[in-house]
Amino acid sequence: MDLDRMSVVLRPRGPWEGIDLGFALGRAWFPTLWGLWWCSALPVGLLALPLCGARADWWLLLLWWFKPLYEAPLIWWISRSLFGERSPLGRAWQLQRAAWTRHLLPYLLWRRLAARRSLNLTIGLLEGLDGAALRQRRRVLGDGAGAAWLTLICYHFEAILWGGLLLTLVYLIPTGLPEGLAGLDLGAALTDSQSWPYWLSGGFYLLACSVIAPFYCCAGFALYIGRRTELEAWDLELAFRRAAPDATAGAPEKGAARPGRRGSPRTAVSAGLLCAAVLAAWPGPPVGADPLPPLPAPAPARALIAEVLADADFGRTRTESVWTYIGPDEETAAPDPTWLKDLADFAVFLGRLVKGLLVVLAVIAVALLIRRILRDWQPGAWRRRRPARRPAPAAPESLGADADPDAAGLARAVRARLAAGDPRGALALLYRGSIGHLGRRGLRIPDGATEGECLRLAAGHPGTGDLAPLRHLTRDWQALAYAQQAPDPERIAARLDDWLRWTGSAAPAGEPRVPAGSDADGR
Amino acid sequence: MPLDTIRLNETPEGVDLGLRVAGPAPRALALAADGAIRLVILLALSPLSALSGLGLGLNLIAVFLLEWLYPVTFEVLYGATPGKRAMGLLVVHDDGTPVGLSASLIRNLLRVVDFFPLFYGVGLVCTLVDRDFRRLGDLAAGTLVVHAQRRSTGARAGRTHAGGTPAPPGLPIATQQAILAFCERARRLSGARRIELAETLLAHLPSPATGPARARGWAAVEQVEGYGTWLASGRAGD
């Protein structure tokens, strides 16, 4: 027996909890078990039909009596699949051959009415004992197992389902139908075994049996498993087998290492969010062979992160006002003085006046509006009169901006910016120049690509030359743009030299100009 | 993922609360017990019918109150009706907190729907289908029926022995718990099984660098129980 492949959690359970586990198993495996039940019950039912002379009551009794016959393959299947070995429904006949042993015989004869059938059938089928050994085994395992209650309850469940189906059908048939079609005769359905309502109700009962049977068998099996877990401490055996000490945990008392503990999804999500927030200010993963040293997170970056996290998108406070009745006010109880009455009359007069004025104003407004509409109304006029949409101002440092293809001119511009004490502008210009250069080398950069994606695309593109200058430049640019870390001018000058060498080495003259990030080149 | 009937619920403190949801079988029995209690009360009130019209009216009022307020009152005050209490069940919100008035009212008002068409037919089908064995009333009110916490039975580990053997360092928490459970449940296990289990544990622990060879037989059981004592006193004592 391989406890490691157990498909339920082993722990000591009371009988009721064991039955609950069985019902959960029955729910999880219901389709297969249900099909398996019918695989055995249908042939028996068809065989029994001529045997009992097509009398519905005898037929139903016969089918009911042979219930253990249909339950045995279920128990066999459950015992296999509990240890992770799922036989498909297509092998139903093999399952039945394996389950229909001579140990089943007592349950079809003198033990048929035993209340602990679910548990005892499981013991008899799975342990294959005989005589005194079997009796002793039944006594030990059946002690306080609640199997009799299970059988009683499941009979009632069957009855409830059967009655519920029958009653629902009766409720659904409309009254006042012509003779012959008129409602299902409940009396005949219960007593007259020659009538078609009786056959219908028998069919419903069989359906109810088939629905309850998987739960019944699983619950009996779970009782068996629970009792053996209690007697033989299977759960402890499993825990002891996994007892290899954690070499990394220095202090076991602290509970630092808890293998098997379920990771909480909420913590995972919040940790992921935090990581994402930090990583947004962090350069993308290095693409090439030489990994660059990671940037430290300085105070400005932390301040920026705090600012981003303080944004309304990450959580908000809402104030709600409600009216609550706090009881009558004592002052209103005092008798009204006459001047108050006069004031009220005046207020009413004022109100009427204002109302009249408002009505007049409204009429005038509507009239003006109609006049205006009539004057302006021309089909399609509104479309022409709408102001032309202004193009959004281009972001000065956007990636896809067309750059000056002339390397020398760009170098001049960069030096001018550096001289003017504008390192950000210089670096931005240089970076734009690089992207433009990549574009001229035939690299298509989609709109909205990040710096890291540009770098990755460039690495996968032939003919861009050695990417190390671009990689360093990108890193510097990211540090400046996202972490407010401006490099010193000498470093920018060095980057410019690198860049000139790169463009000079890789760019042949006379190349057609292809603006980076443009989609208009029709490829 | 092995199947279990425990639903873990994490509190804001990061503690996992295990709710052991109760299935249709114990709940049906609790329902039957509650029905029987109500029937007995109604039978006890039946002599009122001698007062002709007034008596009949009083009886009808009693039926109404029992039918609608009996479960709500008991659930809000004690967490469970007498029948559920007898079965060791509790009604809680699905986050594990005790059931409140509104949730209890909702789940008991919807009993009418669950009762349809006959003796909780809809409720039965619903509990069979739902993963947490909830009926419609439970789904609407956001409640669960769970097994109440049992009081710990059996001997406490570490009370019978004076000292203990220090357990090897770095034992996973699950194993430590299993060792303690082994000491608590030892009485209900047969001797041979105890030896087998103890030897299983010792075989999976690394053998000590110095000292005697791995213990066998009852010596192994004693050693594991020594670990249990040591673990228990390390927690409870100083």
mmCIF file of C-alpha atoms in Angstrom, chain A residues 56-355:
data_model
loop_
_atom_site.group_PDB
_atom_site.id
_atom_site.type_symbol
_atom_site.label_atom_id
_atom_site.label_comp_id
_atom_site.label_asym_id
_atom_site.label_seq_id
_atom_site.Cartn_x
_atom_site.Cartn_y
_atom_site.Cartn_z
ATOM 1 C CA ALA A 56 -43.447 -3.462 -11.807
ATOM 2 C CA ASP A 57 -43.463 -4.129 -8.063
ATOM 3 C CA TRP A 58 -41.567 -7.434 -8.292
ATOM 4 C CA TRP A 59 -39.146 -5.919 -10.775
ATOM 5 C CA LEU A 60 -38.398 -3.029 -8.462
ATOM 6 C CA LEU A 61 -37.985 -5.329 -5.465
ATOM 7 C CA LEU A 62 -35.569 -7.535 -7.396
ATOM 8 C CA LEU A 63 -33.495 -4.580 -8.530
ATOM 9 C CA TRP A 64 -33.479 -3.189 -5.013
ATOM 10 C CA TRP A 65 -32.424 -6.531 -3.520
ATOM 11 C CA PHE A 66 -29.417 -6.780 -5.825
ATOM 12 C CA LYS A 67 -28.038 -3.386 -4.826
ATOM 13 C CA PRO A 68 -24.816 -4.842 -3.353
ATOM 14 C CA LEU A 69 -24.119 -6.289 -6.782
ATOM 15 C CA TYR A 70 -23.888 -2.774 -8.250
ATOM 16 C CA GLU A 71 -22.070 -1.357 -5.269
ATOM 17 C CA ALA A 72 -19.218 -3.864 -5.295
ATOM 18 C CA PRO A 73 -17.563 -2.522 -8.503
ATOM 19 C CA LEU A 74 -17.910 0.984 -7.107
ATOM 20 C CA ILE A 75 -16.059 0.014 -3.934
ATOM 21 C CA TRP A 76 -13.402 -1.739 -5.993
ATOM 22 C CA TRP A 77 -12.945 1.335 -8.185
ATOM 23 C CA ILE A 78 -12.782 3.658 -5.156
ATOM 24 C CA SER A 79 -10.162 1.484 -3.458
ATOM 25 C CA ARG A 80 -7.964 1.707 -6.563
ATOM 26 C CA SER A 81 -8.492 5.358 -7.302
ATOM 27 C CA LEU A 82 -7.866 6.395 -3.714
ATOM 28 C CA PHE A 83 -4.253 5.482 -4.360
ATOM 29 C CA GLY A 84 -4.119 7.394 -7.615
ATOM 30 C CA GLU A 85 -4.912 4.547 -9.991
ATOM 31 C CA ARG A 86 -7.939 5.616 -12.053
ATOM 32 C CA SER A 87 -9.440 2.869 -14.178
ATOM 33 C CA PRO A 88 -11.479 4.306 -17.044
ATOM 34 C CA LEU A 89 -15.174 3.569 -17.321
ATOM 35 C CA GLY A 90 -14.465 1.581 -20.465
ATOM 36 C CA ARG A 91 -13.052 -1.204 -18.305
ATOM 37 C CA ALA A 92 -16.314 -1.597 -16.405
ATOM 38 C CA TRP A 93 -16.586 -5.284 -17.203
ATOM 39 C CA GLN A 94 -13.106 -6.001 -15.833
ATOM 40 C CA LEU A 95 -13.961 -4.067 -12.696
ATOM 41 C CA GLN A 96 -17.079 -6.151 -12.239
ATOM 42 C CA ARG A 97 -15.213 -9.406 -12.741
ATOM 43 C CA ALA A 98 -12.712 -8.285 -10.137
ATOM 44 C CA ALA A 99 -15.380 -7.182 -7.668
ATOM 45 C CA TRP A 100 -17.906 -10.015 -7.977
ATOM 46 C CA THR A 101 -16.159 -12.529 -5.775
ATOM 47 C CA ARG A 102 -17.629 -15.081 -3.418
ATOM 48 C CA HIS A 103 -17.196 -12.549 -0.602
ATOM 49 C CA LEU A 104 -20.120 -10.709 -2.148
ATOM 50 C CA LEU A 105 -22.470 -13.675 -1.757
ATOM 51 C CA PRO A 106 -23.499 -13.180 1.898
ATOM 52 C CA TYR A 107 -24.500 -9.621 1.105
ATOM 53 C CA LEU A 108 -26.882 -10.852 -1.596
ATOM 54 C CA LEU A 109 -28.425 -13.449 0.735
ATOM 55 C CA TRP A 110 -28.688 -13.265 4.501
ATOM 56 C CA ARG A 111 -26.675 -10.099 5.066
ATOM 57 C CA ARG A 112 -28.650 -8.030 2.579
ATOM 58 C CA LEU A 113 -30.592 -6.210 5.287
ATOM 59 C CA ALA A 114 -27.607 -5.578 7.574
ATOM 60 C CA ALA A 115 -27.451 -1.934 8.547
ATOM 61 C CA ARG A 116 -23.655 -1.692 8.320
ATOM 62 C CA ARG A 117 -23.529 -2.880 4.731
ATOM 63 C CA SER A 118 -21.349 -0.077 3.352
ATOM 64 C CA LEU A 119 -18.544 -0.713 5.818
ATOM 65 C CA ASN A 120 -18.805 -4.515 6.024
ATOM 66 C CA LEU A 121 -18.967 -4.927 2.262
ATOM 67 C CA THR A 122 -15.796 -2.866 1.981
ATOM 68 C CA ILE A 123 -14.016 -5.019 4.572
ATOM 69 C CA GLY A 124 -15.203 -8.254 2.978
ATOM 70 C CA LEU A 125 -14.271 -7.256 -0.553
ATOM 71 C CA LEU A 126 -10.931 -5.636 0.115
ATOM 72 C CA GLU A 127 -9.458 -7.803 2.824
ATOM 73 C CA GLY A 128 -10.727 -11.132 1.497
ATOM 74 C CA LEU A 129 -10.883 -12.793 4.911
ATOM 75 C CA ASP A 130 -13.146 -15.654 5.957
ATOM 76 C CA GLY A 131 -14.735 -17.072 9.026
ATOM 77 C CA ALA A 132 -13.539 -16.057 12.470
ATOM 78 C CA ALA A 133 -10.862 -13.707 11.144
ATOM 79 C CA LEU A 134 -13.461 -11.778 9.143
ATOM 80 C CA ARG A 135 -15.821 -11.614 12.123
ATOM 81 C CA GLN A 136 -13.090 -10.256 14.327
ATOM 82 C CA ARG A 137 -12.039 -7.752 11.699
ATOM 83 C CA ARG A 138 -15.624 -6.536 11.347
ATOM 84 C CA ARG A 139 -15.896 -6.153 15.102
ATOM 85 C CA VAL A 140 -12.669 -4.163 15.371
ATOM 86 C CA LEU A 141 -13.305 -1.878 12.409
ATOM 87 C CA GLY A 142 -17.027 -1.474 12.974
ATOM 88 C CA ASP A 143 -16.626 -0.211 16.510
ATOM 89 C CA GLY A 144 -18.244 3.203 16.700
ATOM 90 C CA ALA A 145 -18.037 3.742 12.974
ATOM 91 C CA GLY A 146 -21.527 5.159 12.389
ATOM 92 C CA ALA A 147 -22.131 2.882 9.403
ATOM 93 C CA ALA A 148 -25.661 2.018 10.507
ATOM 94 C CA TRP A 149 -26.603 5.682 10.649
ATOM 95 C CA LEU A 150 -25.162 6.123 7.180
ATOM 96 C CA THR A 151 -27.391 3.395 5.735
ATOM 97 C CA LEU A 152 -30.464 4.816 7.462
ATOM 98 C CA ILE A 153 -29.755 8.342 6.287
ATOM 99 C CA CYS A 154 -29.036 7.266 2.720
ATOM 100 C CA TYR A 155 -32.351 5.378 2.531
ATOM 101 C CA HIS A 156 -34.080 8.584 3.545
ATOM 102 C CA PHE A 157 -32.100 10.585 0.999
ATOM 103 C CA GLU A 158 -33.250 8.172 -1.697
ATOM 104 C CA ALA A 159 -36.831 8.526 -0.566
ATOM 105 C CA ILE A 160 -36.575 12.324 -0.546
ATOM 106 C CA LEU A 161 -35.125 12.437 -4.040
ATOM 107 C CA TRP A 162 -37.705 9.980 -5.368
ATOM 108 C CA GLY A 163 -40.637 11.811 -3.771
ATOM 109 C CA GLY A 164 -39.225 15.142 -4.858
ATOM 110 C CA LEU A 165 -38.951 14.062 -8.495
ATOM 111 C CA LEU A 166 -42.471 12.632 -8.480
ATOM 112 C CA LEU A 167 -44.012 15.669 -6.795
ATOM 113 C CA THR A 168 -42.197 18.108 -9.086
ATOM 114 C CA LEU A 169 -43.604 16.279 -12.085
ATOM 115 C CA VAL A 170 -47.107 16.381 -10.599
ATOM 116 C CA TYR A 171 -46.768 20.111 -9.935
ATOM 117 C CA LEU A 172 -45.587 20.755 -13.470
ATOM 118 C CA ILE A 173 -48.536 19.062 -15.225
ATOM 119 C CA PRO A 174 -51.219 21.699 -15.741
ATOM 120 C CA THR A 175 -54.730 21.018 -14.488
ATOM 121 C CA GLY A 176 -57.738 21.030 -16.769
ATOM 122 C CA LEU A 177 -56.223 18.870 -19.506
ATOM 123 C CA PRO A 178 -58.644 16.583 -21.377
ATOM 124 C CA GLU A 179 -59.307 13.094 -20.029
ATOM 125 C CA GLY A 180 -56.400 10.714 -20.570
ATOM 126 C CA LEU A 181 -53.787 13.412 -20.406
ATOM 127 C CA ALA A 182 -54.991 14.769 -17.090
ATOM 128 C CA GLY A 183 -52.498 14.814 -14.258
ATOM 129 C CA LEU A 184 -50.385 12.033 -12.915
ATOM 130 C CA ASP A 185 -52.407 9.953 -10.506
ATOM 131 C CA LEU A 186 -50.312 9.946 -7.338
ATOM 132 C CA GLY A 187 -52.369 7.200 -5.768
ATOM 133 C CA ALA A 188 -51.734 4.894 -8.715
ATOM 134 C CA ALA A 189 -48.051 5.833 -8.713
ATOM 135 C CA LEU A 190 -47.714 4.520 -5.177
ATOM 136 C CA THR A 191 -50.071 1.531 -5.060
ATOM 137 C CA ASP A 192 -51.299 0.283 -8.437
ATOM 138 C CA SER A 193 -48.441 -1.806 -9.739
ATOM 139 C CA GLN A 194 -50.128 -2.363 -13.104
ATOM 140 C CA SER A 195 -50.379 1.325 -14.014
ATOM 141 C CA TRP A 196 -47.929 3.395 -15.986
ATOM 142 C CA PRO A 197 -47.527 5.975 -13.135
ATOM 143 C CA TYR A 198 -46.161 3.124 -11.029
ATOM 144 C CA TRP A 199 -43.552 2.312 -13.661
ATOM 145 C CA LEU A 200 -42.653 5.977 -13.798
ATOM 146 C CA SER A 201 -42.301 6.203 -10.057
ATOM 147 C CA GLY A 202 -40.219 3.000 -10.100
ATOM 148 C CA GLY A 203 -37.923 4.596 -12.671
ATOM 149 C CA PHE A 204 -37.591 7.655 -10.484
ATOM 150 C CA TYR A 205 -36.727 5.476 -7.520
ATOM 151 C CA LEU A 206 -34.018 3.748 -9.515
ATOM 152 C CA LEU A 207 -32.644 7.125 -10.553
ATOM 153 C CA ALA A 208 -32.576 8.266 -6.932
ATOM 154 C CA CYS A 209 -30.763 5.039 -5.955
ATOM 155 C CA SER A 210 -28.174 5.591 -8.663
ATOM 156 C CA VAL A 211 -27.545 9.158 -7.514
ATOM 157 C CA ILE A 212 -27.154 8.237 -3.851
ATOM 158 C CA ALA A 213 -25.128 5.035 -4.433
ATOM 159 C CA PRO A 214 -21.778 6.779 -5.198
ATOM 160 C CA PHE A 215 -22.075 8.846 -2.041
ATOM 161 C CA TYR A 216 -23.102 5.809 -0.010
ATOM 162 C CA CYS A 217 -20.178 3.712 -1.224
ATOM 163 C CA CYS A 218 -17.661 6.521 -0.826
ATOM 164 C CA ALA A 219 -18.920 7.299 2.672
ATOM 165 C CA GLY A 220 -18.652 3.635 3.671
ATOM 166 C CA PHE A 221 -15.174 3.541 2.248
ATOM 167 C CA ALA A 222 -14.203 6.738 4.031
ATOM 168 C CA LEU A 223 -15.409 5.212 7.294
ATOM 169 C CA TYR A 224 -13.168 2.217 6.619
ATOM 170 C CA ILE A 225 -10.196 4.450 5.826
ATOM 171 C CA GLY A 226 -10.900 6.620 8.854
ATOM 172 C CA ARG A 227 -11.096 3.659 11.186
ATOM 173 C CA ARG A 228 -7.856 2.204 9.873
ATOM 174 C CA THR A 229 -6.169 5.606 10.113
ATOM 175 C CA GLU A 230 -7.270 5.766 13.719
ATOM 176 C CA LEU A 231 -6.152 2.240 14.550
ATOM 177 C CA GLU A 232 -2.926 2.186 12.586
ATOM 178 C CA ALA A 233 -2.007 5.881 12.584
ATOM 179 C CA TRP A 234 -1.499 6.098 8.833
ATOM 180 C CA ASP A 235 -1.210 9.857 9.048
ATOM 181 C CA LEU A 236 1.681 9.553 11.488
ATOM 182 C CA GLU A 237 3.406 7.024 9.284
ATOM 183 C CA LEU A 238 3.159 9.407 6.367
ATOM 184 C CA ALA A 239 4.518 12.289 8.457
ATOM 185 C CA PHE A 240 7.350 10.145 9.804
ATOM 186 C CA ARG A 241 8.343 9.085 6.323
ATOM 187 C CA ARG A 242 8.690 12.724 5.356
ATOM 188 C CA ALA A 243 10.751 13.400 8.447
ATOM 189 C CA ALA A 244 14.065 14.170 6.806
ATOM 190 C CA PRO A 245 15.274 17.202 8.798
ATOM 191 C CA ASP A 246 15.539 20.478 7.011
ATOM 192 C CA ALA A 247 19.243 21.135 6.673
ATOM 193 C CA THR A 248 18.773 24.876 6.122
ATOM 194 C CA ALA A 249 16.675 25.453 9.231
ATOM 195 C CA GLY A 250 19.063 26.301 12.013
ATOM 196 C CA ALA A 251 16.461 26.975 14.658
ATOM 197 C CA PRO A 252 13.631 24.479 14.393
ATOM 198 C CA GLU A 253 11.794 25.977 17.365
ATOM 199 C CA LYS A 254 11.099 29.195 15.527
ATOM 200 C CA GLY A 255 9.009 27.440 12.932
ATOM 201 C CA ALA A 256 10.915 29.158 10.177
ATOM 202 C CA ALA A 257 10.647 26.245 7.794
ATOM 203 C CA ARG A 258 7.144 24.979 7.357
ATOM 204 C CA PRO A 259 7.032 22.558 4.456
ATOM 205 C CA GLY A 260 3.568 21.732 3.276
ATOM 206 C CA ARG A 261 2.125 24.965 4.499
ATOM 207 C CA ARG A 262 -0.170 26.441 1.949
ATOM 208 C CA GLY A 263 1.230 29.665 0.511
ATOM 209 C CA SER A 264 -1.382 32.326 0.905
ATOM 210 C CA PRO A 265 -2.434 33.766 -2.437
ATOM 211 C CA ARG A 266 -3.062 37.154 -0.897
ATOM 212 C CA THR A 267 0.505 37.486 0.365
ATOM 213 C CA ALA A 268 1.804 36.280 -2.947
ATOM 214 C CA VAL A 269 -0.203 38.898 -4.794
ATOM 215 C CA SER A 270 0.835 41.761 -2.551
ATOM 216 C CA ALA A 271 4.452 40.666 -2.700
ATOM 217 C CA GLY A 272 4.164 40.505 -6.466
ATOM 218 C CA LEU A 273 2.703 44.005 -6.585
ATOM 219 C CA LEU A 274 5.510 45.403 -4.485
ATOM 220 C CA CYS A 275 8.084 43.652 -6.642
ATOM 221 C CA ALA A 276 6.416 45.061 -9.722
ATOM 222 C CA ALA A 277 6.501 48.554 -8.246
ATOM 223 C CA VAL A 278 10.172 48.256 -7.467
ATOM 224 C CA LEU A 279 10.993 46.646 -10.795
ATOM 225 C CA ALA A 280 9.269 49.453 -12.684
ATOM 226 C CA ALA A 281 12.121 51.679 -11.545
ATOM 227 C CA TRP A 282 14.640 48.970 -12.280
ATOM 228 C CA PRO A 283 16.304 48.355 -15.636
ATOM 229 C CA GLY A 284 15.202 45.385 -17.664
ATOM 230 C CA PRO A 285 17.160 42.156 -17.549
ATOM 231 C CA PRO A 286 20.511 42.308 -19.313
ATOM 232 C CA VAL A 287 20.314 40.722 -22.698
ATOM 233 C CA GLY A 288 23.857 40.042 -23.692
ATOM 234 C CA ALA A 289 26.485 37.819 -22.266
ATOM 235 C CA ASP A 290 27.972 40.435 -19.916
ATOM 236 C CA PRO A 291 25.625 41.097 -17.005
ATOM 237 C CA LEU A 292 25.883 44.657 -15.779
ATOM 238 C CA PRO A 293 26.118 45.497 -12.109
ATOM 239 C CA PRO A 294 22.660 46.261 -10.743
ATOM 240 C CA LEU A 295 21.901 49.826 -9.825
ATOM 241 C CA PRO A 296 21.493 50.668 -6.174
ATOM 242 C CA ALA A 297 18.137 52.069 -5.076
ATOM 243 C CA PRO A 298 18.941 55.567 -3.845
ATOM 244 C CA ALA A 299 16.759 57.832 -1.775
ATOM 245 C CA PRO A 300 15.174 59.711 -4.719
ATOM 246 C CA ALA A 301 13.994 56.438 -6.209
ATOM 247 C CA ARG A 302 12.482 55.440 -2.876
ATOM 248 C CA ALA A 303 10.715 58.757 -2.667
ATOM 249 C CA LEU A 304 9.405 58.207 -6.161
ATOM 250 C CA ILE A 305 8.121 54.753 -5.218
ATOM 251 C CA ALA A 306 6.383 56.185 -2.168
ATOM 252 C CA GLU A 307 4.819 58.833 -4.361
ATOM 253 C CA VAL A 308 3.565 56.254 -6.825
ATOM 254 C CA LEU A 309 2.184 54.091 -4.047
ATOM 255 C CA ALA A 310 0.417 57.085 -2.523
ATOM 256 C CA ASP A 311 -1.501 57.538 -5.760
ATOM 257 C CA ALA A 312 -5.266 57.113 -5.648
ATOM 258 C CA ASP A 313 -5.010 54.009 -7.809
ATOM 259 C CA PHE A 314 -3.452 52.072 -4.945
ATOM 260 C CA GLY A 315 -6.189 52.728 -2.409
ATOM 261 C CA ARG A 316 -8.562 55.457 -1.469
ATOM 262 C CA THR A 317 -10.582 56.842 1.401
ATOM 263 C CA ARG A 318 -14.249 57.484 0.921
ATOM 264 C CA THR A 319 -16.507 59.583 3.123
ATOM 265 C CA GLU A 320 -20.196 58.776 3.090
ATOM 266 C CA SER A 321 -22.905 60.914 4.645
ATOM 267 C CA VAL A 322 -26.256 59.467 5.621
ATOM 268 C CA TRP A 323 -29.346 60.940 7.199
ATOM 269 C CA THR A 324 -30.458 59.372 10.468
ATOM 270 C CA TYR A 325 -33.605 60.137 12.345
ATOM 271 C CA ILE A 326 -32.635 61.288 15.851
ATOM 272 C CA GLY A 327 -36.077 61.971 17.267
ATOM 273 C CA PRO A 328 -38.365 65.015 17.315
ATOM 274 C CA ASP A 329 -36.959 68.459 17.986
ATOM 275 C CA GLU A 330 -38.358 70.058 21.170
ATOM 276 C CA GLU A 331 -38.455 73.556 19.717
ATOM 277 C CA THR A 332 -40.961 72.677 17.036
ATOM 278 C CA ALA A 333 -43.389 71.727 19.774
ATOM 279 C CA ALA A 334 -43.691 75.422 20.816
ATOM 280 C CA PRO A 335 -46.736 77.292 19.355
ATOM 281 C CA ASP A 336 -45.962 79.315 16.269
ATOM 282 C CA PRO A 337 -45.929 83.098 16.736
ATOM 283 C CA THR A 338 -47.939 85.158 14.240
ATOM 284 C CA TRP A 339 -44.910 86.759 12.608
ATOM 285 C CA LEU A 340 -43.686 83.296 11.782
ATOM 286 C CA LYS A 341 -47.008 82.623 10.056
ATOM 287 C CA ASP A 342 -46.710 85.856 8.091
ATOM 288 C CA LEU A 343 -43.166 84.941 7.166
ATOM 289 C CA ALA A 344 -44.369 81.555 5.980
ATOM 290 C CA ASP A 345 -47.092 83.187 3.860
ATOM 291 C CA PHE A 346 -44.537 85.556 2.392
ATOM 292 C CA ALA A 347 -42.193 82.678 1.677
ATOM 293 C CA VAL A 348 -44.976 80.849 -0.119
ATOM 294 C CA PHE A 349 -45.719 84.010 -2.153
ATOM 295 C CA LEU A 350 -42.030 84.418 -2.944
ATOM 296 C CA GLY A 351 -41.854 80.811 -3.943
ATOM 297 C CA ARG A 352 -44.781 81.207 -6.362
ATOM 298 C CA LEU A 353 -43.177 84.318 -7.825
ATOM 299 C CA VAL A 354 -39.831 82.603 -8.369
ATOM 300 C CA LYS A 355 -41.582 79.597 -9.836
#
